[in-house]
PDB file of C-alpha atoms in Angstrom:
ATOM      1  CA  UNK A   1     -29.986  11.956  -5.601  1.00  0.00           C
ATOM      2  CA  UNK A   2     -28.243  15.317  -5.511  1.00  0.00           C
ATOM      3  CA  UNK A   3     -25.216  16.365  -7.503  1.00  0.00           C
ATOM      4  CA  UNK A   4     -22.765  14.615  -5.197  1.00  0.00           C
ATOM      5  CA  UNK A   5     -24.600  11.324  -5.292  1.00  0.00           C
ATOM      6  CA  UNK A   6     -25.384   8.674  -7.831  1.00  0.00           C
ATOM      7  CA  UNK A   7     -28.755   7.816  -9.331  1.00  0.00           C
ATOM      8  CA  UNK A   8     -29.621   4.630  -7.430  1.00  0.00           C
ATOM      9  CA  UNK A   9     -31.758   4.966  -4.272  1.00  0.00           C
ATOM     10  CA  UNK A  10     -29.773   4.289  -1.117  1.00  0.00           C
ATOM     11  CA  UNK A  11     -29.751   4.977   2.593  1.00  0.00           C
ATOM     12  CA  UNK A  12     -26.995   5.880   5.035  1.00  0.00           C
ATOM     13  CA  UNK A  13     -26.723   2.945   7.449  1.00  0.00           C
ATOM     14  CA  UNK A  14     -23.627   4.101   9.348  1.00  0.00           C
ATOM     15  CA  UNK A  15     -21.524   7.232   9.569  1.00  0.00           C
ATOM     16  CA  UNK A  16     -18.375   8.263  11.388  1.00  0.00           C
ATOM     17  CA  UNK A  17     -16.655  11.593  10.865  1.00  0.00           C
ATOM     18  CA  UNK A  18     -17.081  12.450   7.193  1.00  0.00           C
ATOM     19  CA  UNK A  19     -17.407   8.765   6.193  1.00  0.00           C
ATOM     20  CA  UNK A  20     -20.846   7.447   5.271  1.00  0.00           C
ATOM     21  CA  UNK A  21     -21.759   3.832   4.616  1.00  0.00           C
ATOM     22  CA  UNK A  22     -24.453   3.615   1.953  1.00  0.00           C
ATOM     23  CA  UNK A  23     -26.717   0.638   1.323  1.00  0.00           C
ATOM     24  CA  UNK A  24     -28.499   0.480  -2.034  1.00  0.00           C
ATOM     25  CA  UNK A  25     -32.095  -0.612  -2.273  1.00  0.00           C
ATOM     26  CA  UNK A  26     -32.494  -4.082  -3.729  1.00  0.00           C
ATOM     27  CA  UNK A  27     -35.657  -6.142  -3.404  1.00  0.00           C
ATOM     28  CA  UNK A  28     -34.210  -9.206  -5.132  1.00  0.00           C
ATOM     29  CA  UNK A  29     -31.052 -10.140  -3.241  1.00  0.00           C
ATOM     30  CA  UNK A  30     -29.863 -13.646  -4.168  1.00  0.00           C
ATOM     31  CA  UNK A  31     -26.482 -13.858  -2.441  1.00  0.00           C
ATOM     32  CA  UNK A  32     -25.819 -14.109   1.292  1.00  0.00           C
ATOM     33  CA  UNK A  33     -22.526 -12.194   1.192  1.00  0.00           C
ATOM     34  CA  UNK A  34     -22.932  -8.520   0.288  1.00  0.00           C
ATOM     35  CA  UNK A  35     -20.495  -6.520  -1.793  1.00  0.00           C
ATOM     36  CA  UNK A  36     -18.875  -3.596  -0.036  1.00  0.00           C
ATOM     37  CA  UNK A  37     -17.429  -1.057  -2.458  1.00  0.00           C
ATOM     38  CA  UNK A  38     -14.474   0.863  -1.066  1.00  0.00           C
ATOM     39  CA  UNK A  39     -13.915   4.001  -3.098  1.00  0.00           C
ATOM     40  CA  UNK A  40     -10.757   6.070  -3.437  1.00  0.00           C
ATOM     41  CA  UNK A  41     -10.059   9.131  -1.281  1.00  0.00           C
ATOM     42  CA  UNK A  42      -9.683  11.143  -4.496  1.00  0.00           C
ATOM     43  CA  UNK A  43     -12.872  12.334  -6.203  1.00  0.00           C
ATOM     44  CA  UNK A  44     -16.380  11.251  -5.288  1.00  0.00           C
ATOM     45  CA  UNK A  45     -17.802   7.748  -5.637  1.00  0.00           C
ATOM     46  CA  UNK A  46     -20.778   8.535  -7.889  1.00  0.00           C
ATOM     47  CA  UNK A  47     -18.660   7.662 -10.964  1.00  0.00           C
ATOM     48  CA  UNK A  48     -19.709   4.100 -10.067  1.00  0.00           C
ATOM     49  CA  UNK A  49     -23.375   5.126 -10.233  1.00  0.00           C
ATOM     50  CA  UNK A  50     -23.324   7.862 -12.850  1.00  0.00           C
ATOM     51  CA  UNK A  51     -26.513   7.208 -14.823  1.00  0.00           C
ATOM     52  CA  UNK A  52     -29.065   4.418 -14.926  1.00  0.00           C
ATOM     53  CA  UNK A  53     -27.438   2.815 -17.970  1.00  0.00           C
ATOM     54  CA  UNK A  54     -23.901   3.636 -16.790  1.00  0.00           C
ATOM     55  CA  UNK A  55     -23.725   2.250 -13.290  1.00  0.00           C
ATOM     56  CA  UNK A  56     -21.475  -0.376 -11.746  1.00  0.00           C
ATOM     57  CA  UNK A  57     -23.744  -0.318  -8.675  1.00  0.00           C
ATOM     58  CA  UNK A  58     -26.863  -0.948 -10.773  1.00  0.00           C
ATOM     59  CA  UNK A  59     -25.237  -3.896 -12.588  1.00  0.00           C
ATOM     60  CA  UNK A  60     -24.310  -5.501  -9.262  1.00  0.00           C
ATOM     61  CA  UNK A  61     -27.828  -5.005  -7.928  1.00  0.00           C
ATOM     62  CA  UNK A  62     -29.281  -6.515 -11.123  1.00  0.00           C
ATOM     63  CA  UNK A  63     -27.133  -9.607 -10.532  1.00  0.00           C
ATOM     64  CA  UNK A  64     -28.732 -10.069  -7.122  1.00  0.00           C
ATOM     65  CA  UNK A  65     -26.090  -8.623  -4.815  1.00  0.00           C
ATOM     66  CA  UNK A  66     -26.701  -6.671  -1.641  1.00  0.00           C
ATOM     67  CA  UNK A  67     -24.505  -3.628  -2.325  1.00  0.00           C
ATOM     68  CA  UNK A  68     -22.921  -1.232   0.162  1.00  0.00           C
ATOM     69  CA  UNK A  69     -20.514   1.609  -0.562  1.00  0.00           C
ATOM     70  CA  UNK A  70     -18.038   3.525   1.579  1.00  0.00           C
ATOM     71  CA  UNK A  71     -18.236   7.231   0.744  1.00  0.00           C
ATOM     72  CA  UNK A  72     -15.312   8.898   2.530  1.00  0.00           C
ATOM     73  CA  UNK A  73     -16.914  12.315   2.244  1.00  0.00           C
ATOM     74  CA  UNK A  74     -15.091  15.633   2.019  1.00  0.00           C
ATOM     75  CA  UNK A  75     -12.376  16.109   4.644  1.00  0.00           C
ATOM     76  CA  UNK A  76     -11.852  19.458   6.302  1.00  0.00           C
ATOM     77  CA  UNK A  77      -8.962  20.901   8.319  1.00  0.00           C
ATOM     78  CA  UNK A  78      -9.963  18.904  11.396  1.00  0.00           C
ATOM     79  CA  UNK A  79      -9.314  15.660   9.474  1.00  0.00           C
ATOM     80  CA  UNK A  80      -5.817  16.556   8.287  1.00  0.00           C
ATOM     81  CA  UNK A  81      -4.058  14.284  10.801  1.00  0.00           C
ATOM     82  CA  UNK A  82      -5.941  11.102   9.870  1.00  0.00           C
ATOM     83  CA  UNK A  83      -3.549   8.374   8.760  1.00  0.00           C
ATOM     84  CA  UNK A  84      -3.907   5.197   6.715  1.00  0.00           C
ATOM     85  CA  UNK A  85      -4.302   3.272   9.970  1.00  0.00           C
ATOM     86  CA  UNK A  86      -7.366   5.403  10.736  1.00  0.00           C
ATOM     87  CA  UNK A  87      -8.907   4.616   7.363  1.00  0.00           C
ATOM     88  CA  UNK A  88      -8.054   0.910   7.433  1.00  0.00           C
ATOM     89  CA  UNK A  89      -8.000   0.026  11.122  1.00  0.00           C
ATOM     90  CA  UNK A  90     -10.909   2.166  12.268  1.00  0.00           C
ATOM     91  CA  UNK A  91     -13.216   3.545   9.556  1.00  0.00           C
ATOM     92  CA  UNK A  92     -13.159   0.692   7.034  1.00  0.00           C
ATOM     93  CA  UNK A  93     -13.113  -1.890   9.839  1.00  0.00           C
ATOM     94  CA  UNK A  94     -16.217  -0.325  11.391  1.00  0.00           C
ATOM     95  CA  UNK A  95     -17.960  -0.234   8.005  1.00  0.00           C
ATOM     96  CA  UNK A  96     -17.123  -3.910   7.351  1.00  0.00           C
ATOM     97  CA  UNK A  97     -18.303  -4.913  10.830  1.00  0.00           C
ATOM     98  CA  UNK A  98     -21.537  -2.991  10.307  1.00  0.00           C
ATOM     99  CA  UNK A  99     -22.247  -4.772   6.994  1.00  0.00           C
ATOM    100  CA  UNK A 100     -21.422  -8.193   8.451  1.00  0.00           C
ATOM    101  CA  UNK A 101     -23.601  -7.626  11.516  1.00  0.00           C
ATOM    102  CA  UNK A 102     -26.597  -6.441   9.525  1.00  0.00           C
ATOM    103  CA  UNK A 103     -26.322  -9.468   7.213  1.00  0.00           C
ATOM    104  CA  UNK A 104     -25.518 -11.860  10.083  1.00  0.00           C
ATOM    105  CA  UNK A 105     -22.441 -13.176   8.270  1.00  0.00           C
ATOM    106  CA  UNK A 106     -18.714 -13.403   8.967  1.00  0.00           C
ATOM    107  CA  UNK A 107     -17.379 -12.460   5.513  1.00  0.00           C
ATOM    108  CA  UNK A 108     -18.202 -10.112   2.684  1.00  0.00           C
ATOM    109  CA  UNK A 109     -16.976  -9.387  -0.837  1.00  0.00           C
ATOM    110  CA  UNK A 110     -14.726  -6.335  -0.897  1.00  0.00           C
ATOM    111  CA  UNK A 111     -14.471  -4.329  -4.115  1.00  0.00           C
ATOM    112  CA  UNK A 112     -11.882  -1.548  -4.209  1.00  0.00           C
ATOM    113  CA  UNK A 113     -11.559   1.092  -6.920  1.00  0.00           C
ATOM    114  CA  UNK A 114      -8.183   2.758  -7.563  1.00  0.00           C
ATOM    115  CA  UNK A 115      -6.688   3.954  -4.253  1.00  0.00           C
ATOM    116  CA  UNK A 116      -9.719   2.377  -2.560  1.00  0.00           C
ATOM    117  CA  UNK A 117      -8.394  -0.940  -3.851  1.00  0.00           C
ATOM    118  CA  UNK A 118      -5.015  -0.307  -2.231  1.00  0.00           C
ATOM    119  CA  UNK A 119      -6.813   0.459   1.039  1.00  0.00           C
ATOM    120  CA  UNK A 120      -8.949  -2.696   0.621  1.00  0.00           C
ATOM    121  CA  UNK A 121      -5.844  -4.807  -0.023  1.00  0.00           C
ATOM    122  CA  UNK A 122      -4.157  -3.470   3.118  1.00  0.00           C
ATOM    123  CA  UNK A 123      -7.374  -4.177   5.045  1.00  0.00           C
ATOM    124  CA  UNK A 124      -7.418  -7.759   3.717  1.00  0.00           C
ATOM    125  CA  UNK A 125      -3.916  -8.337   5.089  1.00  0.00           C
ATOM    126  CA  UNK A 126      -5.044  -7.180   8.545  1.00  0.00           C
ATOM    127  CA  UNK A 127      -8.479  -8.844   8.652  1.00  0.00           C
ATOM    128  CA  UNK A 128      -8.294 -11.768   6.202  1.00  0.00           C
ATOM    129  CA  UNK A 129     -11.118 -13.596   7.994  1.00  0.00           C
ATOM    130  CA  UNK A 130     -13.541 -10.815   6.977  1.00  0.00           C
ATOM    131  CA  UNK A 131     -12.936 -10.979   3.202  1.00  0.00           C
ATOM    132  CA  UNK A 132     -14.526 -13.768   1.169  1.00  0.00           C
ATOM    133  CA  UNK A 133     -13.479 -12.378  -2.234  1.00  0.00           C
ATOM    134  CA  UNK A 134     -11.295  -9.378  -3.043  1.00  0.00           C
ATOM    135  CA  UNK A 135     -12.077  -7.498  -6.257  1.00  0.00           C
ATOM    136  CA  UNK A 136      -9.625  -4.805  -7.375  1.00  0.00           C
ATOM    137  CA  UNK A 137     -10.499  -2.297 -10.100  1.00  0.00           C
ATOM    138  CA  UNK A 138      -7.627  -0.239 -11.545  1.00  0.00           C
ATOM    139  CA  UNK A 139      -5.789  -0.581  -8.256  1.00  0.00           C
ATOM    140  CA  UNK A 140      -2.152   0.460  -7.787  1.00  0.00           C
ATOM    141  CA  UNK A 141      -0.235  -2.296  -5.950  1.00  0.00           C
ATOM    142  CA  UNK A 142       3.274  -2.280  -7.426  1.00  0.00           C
ATOM    143  CA  UNK A 143       4.524   1.302  -7.727  1.00  0.00           C
ATOM    144  CA  UNK A 144       7.904   0.473  -9.295  1.00  0.00           C
ATOM    145  CA  UNK A 145       6.931   0.938 -12.940  1.00  0.00           C
ATOM    146  CA  UNK A 146       8.028   3.995 -14.867  1.00  0.00           C
ATOM    147  CA  UNK A 147       5.479   3.752 -17.660  1.00  0.00           C
ATOM    148  CA  UNK A 148       3.071   5.876 -15.625  1.00  0.00           C
ATOM    149  CA  UNK A 149       3.763   9.603 -15.338  1.00  0.00           C
ATOM    150  CA  UNK A 150       2.459   9.666 -11.765  1.00  0.00           C
ATOM    151  CA  UNK A 151       5.221   7.294 -10.698  1.00  0.00           C
ATOM    152  CA  UNK A 152       7.845   9.606 -12.207  1.00  0.00           C
ATOM    153  CA  UNK A 153       6.322  12.816 -10.895  1.00  0.00           C
ATOM    154  CA  UNK A 154       5.945  11.413  -7.374  1.00  0.00           C
ATOM    155  CA  UNK A 155       9.648  10.551  -7.039  1.00  0.00           C
ATOM    156  CA  UNK A 156      11.455  12.087  -4.106  1.00  0.00           C
ATOM    157  CA  UNK A 157      13.750  14.201  -6.271  1.00  0.00           C
ATOM    158  CA  UNK A 158      10.769  15.799  -8.051  1.00  0.00           C
ATOM    159  CA  UNK A 159       8.052  15.961  -5.435  1.00  0.00           C
ATOM    160  CA  UNK A 160       8.495  17.334  -1.932  1.00  0.00           C
ATOM    161  CA  UNK A 161       5.282  16.001  -0.399  1.00  0.00           C
ATOM    162  CA  UNK A 162       6.226  17.379   3.047  1.00  0.00           C
ATOM    163  CA  UNK A 163       6.364  20.930   1.747  1.00  0.00           C
ATOM    164  CA  UNK A 164       2.930  20.590   0.102  1.00  0.00           C
ATOM    165  CA  UNK A 165       1.187  19.087   3.134  1.00  0.00           C
ATOM    166  CA  UNK A 166       2.952  21.316   5.679  1.00  0.00           C
ATOM    167  CA  UNK A 167       1.751  24.325   3.692  1.00  0.00           C
ATOM    168  CA  UNK A 168      -1.813  23.228   2.923  1.00  0.00           C
ATOM    169  CA  UNK A 169      -2.765  20.779   5.679  1.00  0.00           C
ATOM    170  CA  UNK A 170      -4.787  18.646   3.278  1.00  0.00           C
ATOM    171  CA  UNK A 171      -3.821  18.033  -0.338  1.00  0.00           C
ATOM    172  CA  UNK A 172      -6.017  20.430  -2.358  1.00  0.00           C
ATOM    173  CA  UNK A 173      -8.451  18.780  -4.765  1.00  0.00           C
ATOM    174  CA  UNK A 174      -7.610  21.336  -7.466  1.00  0.00           C
ATOM    175  CA  UNK A 175      -3.948  20.336  -7.270  1.00  0.00           C
ATOM    176  CA  UNK A 176      -4.737  16.677  -7.975  1.00  0.00           C
ATOM    177  CA  UNK A 177      -7.244  17.503 -10.689  1.00  0.00           C
ATOM    178  CA  UNK A 178      -4.653  19.648 -12.449  1.00  0.00           C
ATOM    179  CA  UNK A 179      -2.014  16.914 -12.098  1.00  0.00           C
ATOM    180  CA  UNK A 180      -4.375  14.398 -13.711  1.00  0.00           C
ATOM    181  CA  UNK A 181      -5.217  16.811 -16.540  1.00  0.00           C
ATOM    182  CA  UNK A 182      -1.565  17.603 -17.218  1.00  0.00           C
ATOM    183  CA  UNK A 183      -0.773  13.932 -17.696  1.00  0.00           C
ATOM    184  CA  UNK A 184      -2.561  14.160 -21.049  1.00  0.00           C
ATOM    185  CA  UNK A 185      -2.542  17.878 -21.803  1.00  0.00           C
ATOM    186  CA  UNK A 186      -3.370  17.765 -25.515  1.00  0.00           C
ATOM    187  CA  UNK A 187      -6.231  15.366 -25.006  1.00  0.00           C
ATOM    188  CA  UNK A 188      -7.617  17.173 -21.956  1.00  0.00           C
ATOM    189  CA  UNK A 189      -7.286  20.769 -23.095  1.00  0.00           C
ATOM    190  CA  UNK A 190      -7.754  20.495 -26.869  1.00  0.00           C
ATOM    191  CA  UNK A 191      -8.983  17.179 -28.268  1.00  0.00           C
ATOM    192  CA  UNK A 192     -11.700  16.825 -25.671  1.00  0.00           C
ATOM    193  CA  UNK A 193     -13.248  20.208 -26.538  1.00  0.00           C
ATOM    194  CA  UNK A 194     -12.974  19.430 -30.233  1.00  0.00           C
ATOM    195  CA  UNK A 195     -14.678  16.081 -29.775  1.00  0.00           C
ATOM    196  CA  UNK A 196     -17.435  17.755 -27.787  1.00  0.00           C
ATOM    197  CA  UNK A 197     -18.126  20.335 -30.505  1.00  0.00           C
ATOM    198  CA  UNK A 198     -18.100  17.651 -33.195  1.00  0.00           C
ATOM    199  CA  UNK A 199     -20.704  15.600 -31.334  1.00  0.00           C
ATOM    200  CA  UNK A 200     -23.075  18.338 -30.212  1.00  0.00           C
ATOM    201  CA  UNK A 201     -25.917  16.777 -32.193  1.00  0.00           C
ATOM    202  CA  UNK A 202     -25.512  13.413 -30.463  1.00  0.00           C
ATOM    203  CA  UNK A 203     -27.557  13.764 -27.278  1.00  0.00           C
ATOM    204  CA  UNK A 204     -26.291  10.479 -25.778  1.00  0.00           C
ATOM    205  CA  UNK A 205     -22.694  11.525 -26.310  1.00  0.00           C
ATOM    206  CA  UNK A 206     -23.337  14.976 -24.804  1.00  0.00           C
ATOM    207  CA  UNK A 207     -25.148  13.463 -21.791  1.00  0.00           C
ATOM    208  CA  UNK A 208     -22.318  11.057 -21.045  1.00  0.00           C
ATOM    209  CA  UNK A 209     -19.639  13.671 -21.726  1.00  0.00           C
ATOM    210  CA  UNK A 210     -21.227  16.204 -19.373  1.00  0.00           C
ATOM    211  CA  UNK A 211     -21.790  13.604 -16.649  1.00  0.00           C
ATOM    212  CA  UNK A 212     -18.170  12.404 -16.690  1.00  0.00           C
ATOM    213  CA  UNK A 213     -16.793  15.963 -16.931  1.00  0.00           C
ATOM    214  CA  UNK A 214     -18.894  17.117 -14.010  1.00  0.00           C
ATOM    215  CA  UNK A 215     -17.575  14.236 -11.933  1.00  0.00           C
ATOM    216  CA  UNK A 216     -13.931  14.830 -12.996  1.00  0.00           C
ATOM    217  CA  UNK A 217     -14.161  18.506 -11.998  1.00  0.00           C
ATOM    218  CA  UNK A 218     -15.864  17.689  -8.693  1.00  0.00           C
ATOM    219  CA  UNK A 219     -12.520  17.289  -6.959  1.00  0.00           C
ATOM    220  CA  UNK A 220     -12.130  17.016  -3.212  1.00  0.00           C
ATOM    221  CA  UNK A 221      -9.110  17.381  -0.935  1.00  0.00           C
ATOM    222  CA  UNK A 222      -7.232  14.330   0.342  1.00  0.00           C
ATOM    223  CA  UNK A 223      -6.390  14.144   4.043  1.00  0.00           C
ATOM    224  CA  UNK A 224      -2.867  15.516   4.490  1.00  0.00           C
ATOM    225  CA  UNK A 225      -1.172  12.873   6.661  1.00  0.00           C
ATOM    226  CA  UNK A 226      -2.670  10.012   4.633  1.00  0.00           C
ATOM    227  CA  UNK A 227      -1.547  11.641   1.384  1.00  0.00           C
ATOM    228  CA  UNK A 228       1.957  12.119   2.794  1.00  0.00           C
ATOM    229  CA  UNK A 229       2.065   8.474   3.919  1.00  0.00           C
ATOM    230  CA  UNK A 230       0.670   7.154   0.630  1.00  0.00           C
ATOM    231  CA  UNK A 231       3.186   9.079  -1.481  1.00  0.00           C
ATOM    232  CA  UNK A 232       6.196   8.194   0.678  1.00  0.00           C
ATOM    233  CA  UNK A 233       5.448   4.565   1.588  1.00  0.00           C
ATOM    234  CA  UNK A 234       3.974   3.529  -1.754  1.00  0.00           C
ATOM    235  CA  UNK A 235       4.917   5.843  -4.631  1.00  0.00           C
ATOM    236  CA  UNK A 236       8.415   6.601  -3.359  1.00  0.00           C
ATOM    237  CA  UNK A 237       9.380   3.440  -1.426  1.00  0.00           C
ATOM    238  CA  UNK A 238       7.048   0.779  -2.897  1.00  0.00           C
ATOM    239  CA  UNK A 239       6.720  -0.758   0.563  1.00  0.00           C
ATOM    240  CA  UNK A 240       3.610  -2.866  -0.094  1.00  0.00           C
ATOM    241  CA  UNK A 241       5.176  -5.329  -2.547  1.00  0.00           C
ATOM    242  CA  UNK A 242       8.527  -5.187  -0.751  1.00  0.00           C
ATOM    243  CA  UNK A 243       6.869  -6.396   2.455  1.00  0.00           C
ATOM    244  CA  UNK A 244       8.167  -3.361   4.364  1.00  0.00           C
ATOM    245  CA  UNK A 245       4.890  -1.601   5.086  1.00  0.00           C
ATOM    246  CA  UNK A 246       3.691  -1.187   8.657  1.00  0.00           C
ATOM    247  CA  UNK A 247       0.334  -0.008   9.923  1.00  0.00           C
ATOM    248  CA  UNK A 248       0.209   1.244  13.506  1.00  0.00           C
ATOM    249  CA  UNK A 249       3.092  -1.093  14.305  1.00  0.00           C
ATOM    250  CA  UNK A 250       1.740  -4.212  12.634  1.00  0.00           C
ATOM    251  CA  UNK A 251       3.250  -5.613   9.434  1.00  0.00           C
ATOM    252  CA  UNK A 252       1.327  -5.460   6.159  1.00  0.00           C
ATOM    253  CA  UNK A 253       2.114  -8.718   4.351  1.00  0.00           C
ATOM    254  CA  UNK A 254       0.457  -9.526   1.054  1.00  0.00           C
ATOM    255  CA  UNK A 255       1.019 -13.264   1.572  1.00  0.00           C
ATOM    256  CA  UNK A 256      -1.603 -13.237   4.343  1.00  0.00           C
ATOM    257  CA  UNK A 257      -4.217 -12.819   1.580  1.00  0.00           C
ATOM    258  CA  UNK A 258      -5.557 -16.270   0.650  1.00  0.00           C
ATOM    259  CA  UNK A 259      -9.040 -15.449  -0.614  1.00  0.00           C
ATOM    260  CA  UNK A 260     -10.034 -15.549  -4.305  1.00  0.00           C
ATOM    261  CA  UNK A 261      -8.981 -12.452  -6.251  1.00  0.00           C
ATOM    262  CA  UNK A 262     -10.588 -10.763  -9.235  1.00  0.00           C
ATOM    263  CA  UNK A 263      -8.398  -8.163 -10.942  1.00  0.00           C
ATOM    264  CA  UNK A 264     -10.099  -5.723 -13.307  1.00  0.00           C
ATOM    265  CA  UNK A 265      -7.800  -3.523 -15.353  1.00  0.00           C
ATOM    266  CA  UNK A 266      -8.083  -1.069 -18.237  1.00  0.00           C
ATOM    267  CA  UNK A 267      -5.554  -1.413 -21.051  1.00  0.00           C
ATOM    268  CA  UNK A 268      -5.375   2.347 -21.690  1.00  0.00           C
ATOM    269  CA  UNK A 269      -5.211   3.336 -18.027  1.00  0.00           C
ATOM    270  CA  UNK A 270      -2.580   6.080 -17.772  1.00  0.00           C
ATOM    271  CA  UNK A 271      -3.094   6.624 -14.027  1.00  0.00           C
ATOM    272  CA  UNK A 272      -2.711   2.993 -12.941  1.00  0.00           C
ATOM    273  CA  UNK A 273      -1.056   0.813 -15.560  1.00  0.00           C
ATOM    274  CA  UNK A 274      -2.444  -2.762 -15.677  1.00  0.00           C
ATOM    275  CA  UNK A 275       0.911  -4.241 -14.588  1.00  0.00           C
ATOM    276  CA  UNK A 276       0.691  -2.365 -11.298  1.00  0.00           C
ATOM    277  CA  UNK A 277      -2.545  -4.201 -10.391  1.00  0.00           C
ATOM    278  CA  UNK A 278      -1.661  -7.579 -11.909  1.00  0.00           C
ATOM    279  CA  UNK A 279       1.631  -7.709  -9.965  1.00  0.00           C
ATOM    280  CA  UNK A 280      -0.302  -8.627  -6.805  1.00  0.00           C
ATOM    281  CA  UNK A 281      -0.531 -12.230  -8.093  1.00  0.00           C
ATOM    282  CA  UNK A 282       3.164 -12.736  -7.357  1.00  0.00           C
ATOM    283  CA  UNK A 283       2.846 -11.840  -3.673  1.00  0.00           C
ATOM    284  CA  UNK A 284      -0.450 -13.229  -2.361  1.00  0.00           C
ATOM    285  CA  UNK A 285      -1.163 -16.798  -1.247  1.00  0.00           C
ATOM    286  CA  UNK A 286      -4.455 -16.904  -3.178  1.00  0.00           C
ATOM    287  CA  UNK A 287      -4.855 -19.933  -5.433  1.00  0.00           C
ATOM    288  CA  UNK A 288      -7.933 -18.634  -7.205  1.00  0.00           C
ATOM    289  CA  UNK A 289      -6.944 -15.530  -9.186  1.00  0.00           C
ATOM    290  CA  UNK A 290      -8.756 -14.213 -12.226  1.00  0.00           C
ATOM    291  CA  UNK A 291      -7.728 -11.170 -14.270  1.00  0.00           C
ATOM    292  CA  UNK A 292      -9.955  -9.417 -16.799  1.00  0.00           C
ATOM    293  CA  UNK A 293      -9.152  -6.414 -18.945  1.00  0.00           C
ATOM    294  CA  UNK A 294     -11.153  -3.941 -20.987  1.00  0.00           C
ATOM    295  CA  UNK A 295     -10.025  -1.653 -23.785  1.00  0.00           C
ATOM    296  CA  UNK A 296     -10.631   1.594 -21.912  1.00  0.00           C
ATOM    297  CA  UNK A 297      -9.028   4.161 -19.640  1.00  0.00           C
ATOM    298  CA  UNK A 298      -9.041   4.589 -15.871  1.00  0.00           C
ATOM    299  CA  UNK A 299     -12.498   6.168 -15.748  1.00  0.00           C
ATOM    300  CA  UNK A 300     -13.826   4.161 -18.694  1.00  0.00           C
ATOM    301  CA  UNK A 301     -13.438   1.017 -16.618  1.00  0.00           C
ATOM    302  CA  UNK A 302     -16.278   2.318 -14.463  1.00  0.00           C
ATOM    303  CA  UNK A 303     -18.494   3.953 -17.066  1.00  0.00           C
TER     304      UNK A 303
END
C-alpha cells in the first residue's frame, strides 16, 4: 500500500480511464450484497482506509461485507471534458455492473462520501433497480443553506466558474485545498500547529495528525466540465432538490428513489452542514430512512 492507497490489501478488478475499481480482501464474507463505496472527485479515497485502527473499509470488512471502492484517480488534461453524465452514466454504471456480475446479484449497497454521495444519489435516480440500500456520508443534497461558507462563496455573483475552468481546463487541486483551509483560517493556520506542538510527546496523536494532514495536502484536480456543471447546477441553482436537474437529456428525480436510506452526518461539518444531507428525506419515496450523527467534522466522520 503506497502513499496514495490505504492500508487494507485490495486488488484492481476493473479500470476505465483513470478510474479503478478496488475489491478488498475478505475471507469471511457473510452478506450476499456487497458494499460499493463511491468516493468524491476531490482528494483521494484512502481517508476511508487511513490506518488499521482508523478505517471505514476495515470496519465494514470486519462486519462481514464484501467491499469495493471506486477510486476516480487523478485526471489529466485529456479528461477535462468529462461531464457528470460520464461519471454517473458510464463509469459508475460500469463499476456497479462489474460488482453485480462478479457477485451474481442484481443489487448492491451503495455508500457515497461527500460529493461521491451526490453522484451516488444521482445514479440511484437513474438505476434504482441496482441499489438495495443507499448510504450517504456527509453528502450535499440541498445546496440552499447559507450556514456553509462554500454555499456563499460559490454564488454566481462571487464565483465565476467559467473563467476558472476556461483558464485552467481542470480545477486545480491546490485551489480547492486553499479554499477549504481558508474556511477556517485561524484553526488551519494557527491552532492546528499549536495543537501539534503541544502534543509532540503523544505518539498516537502525532501519528493520526500526520496521517490526516498528509491526506488533506494530497490534493488532486477535479475534471473541468464536471466541476463547472456541479457548481452551476447544484451550488448555484440547487437543481437536484428542485427537480430541475437533467443528465444527458433524462430527468433526475429524487422521488424515483424508493430503497432504504442511511444518512450519516457530522454535527461540526463546516463543508457539508447536516441539514444539506438530511433534506433528502423530504424528496425521496423511501419509507425506510435512518439518520445518525456524530460529534465530529467532515473528515472526522471518516476517521
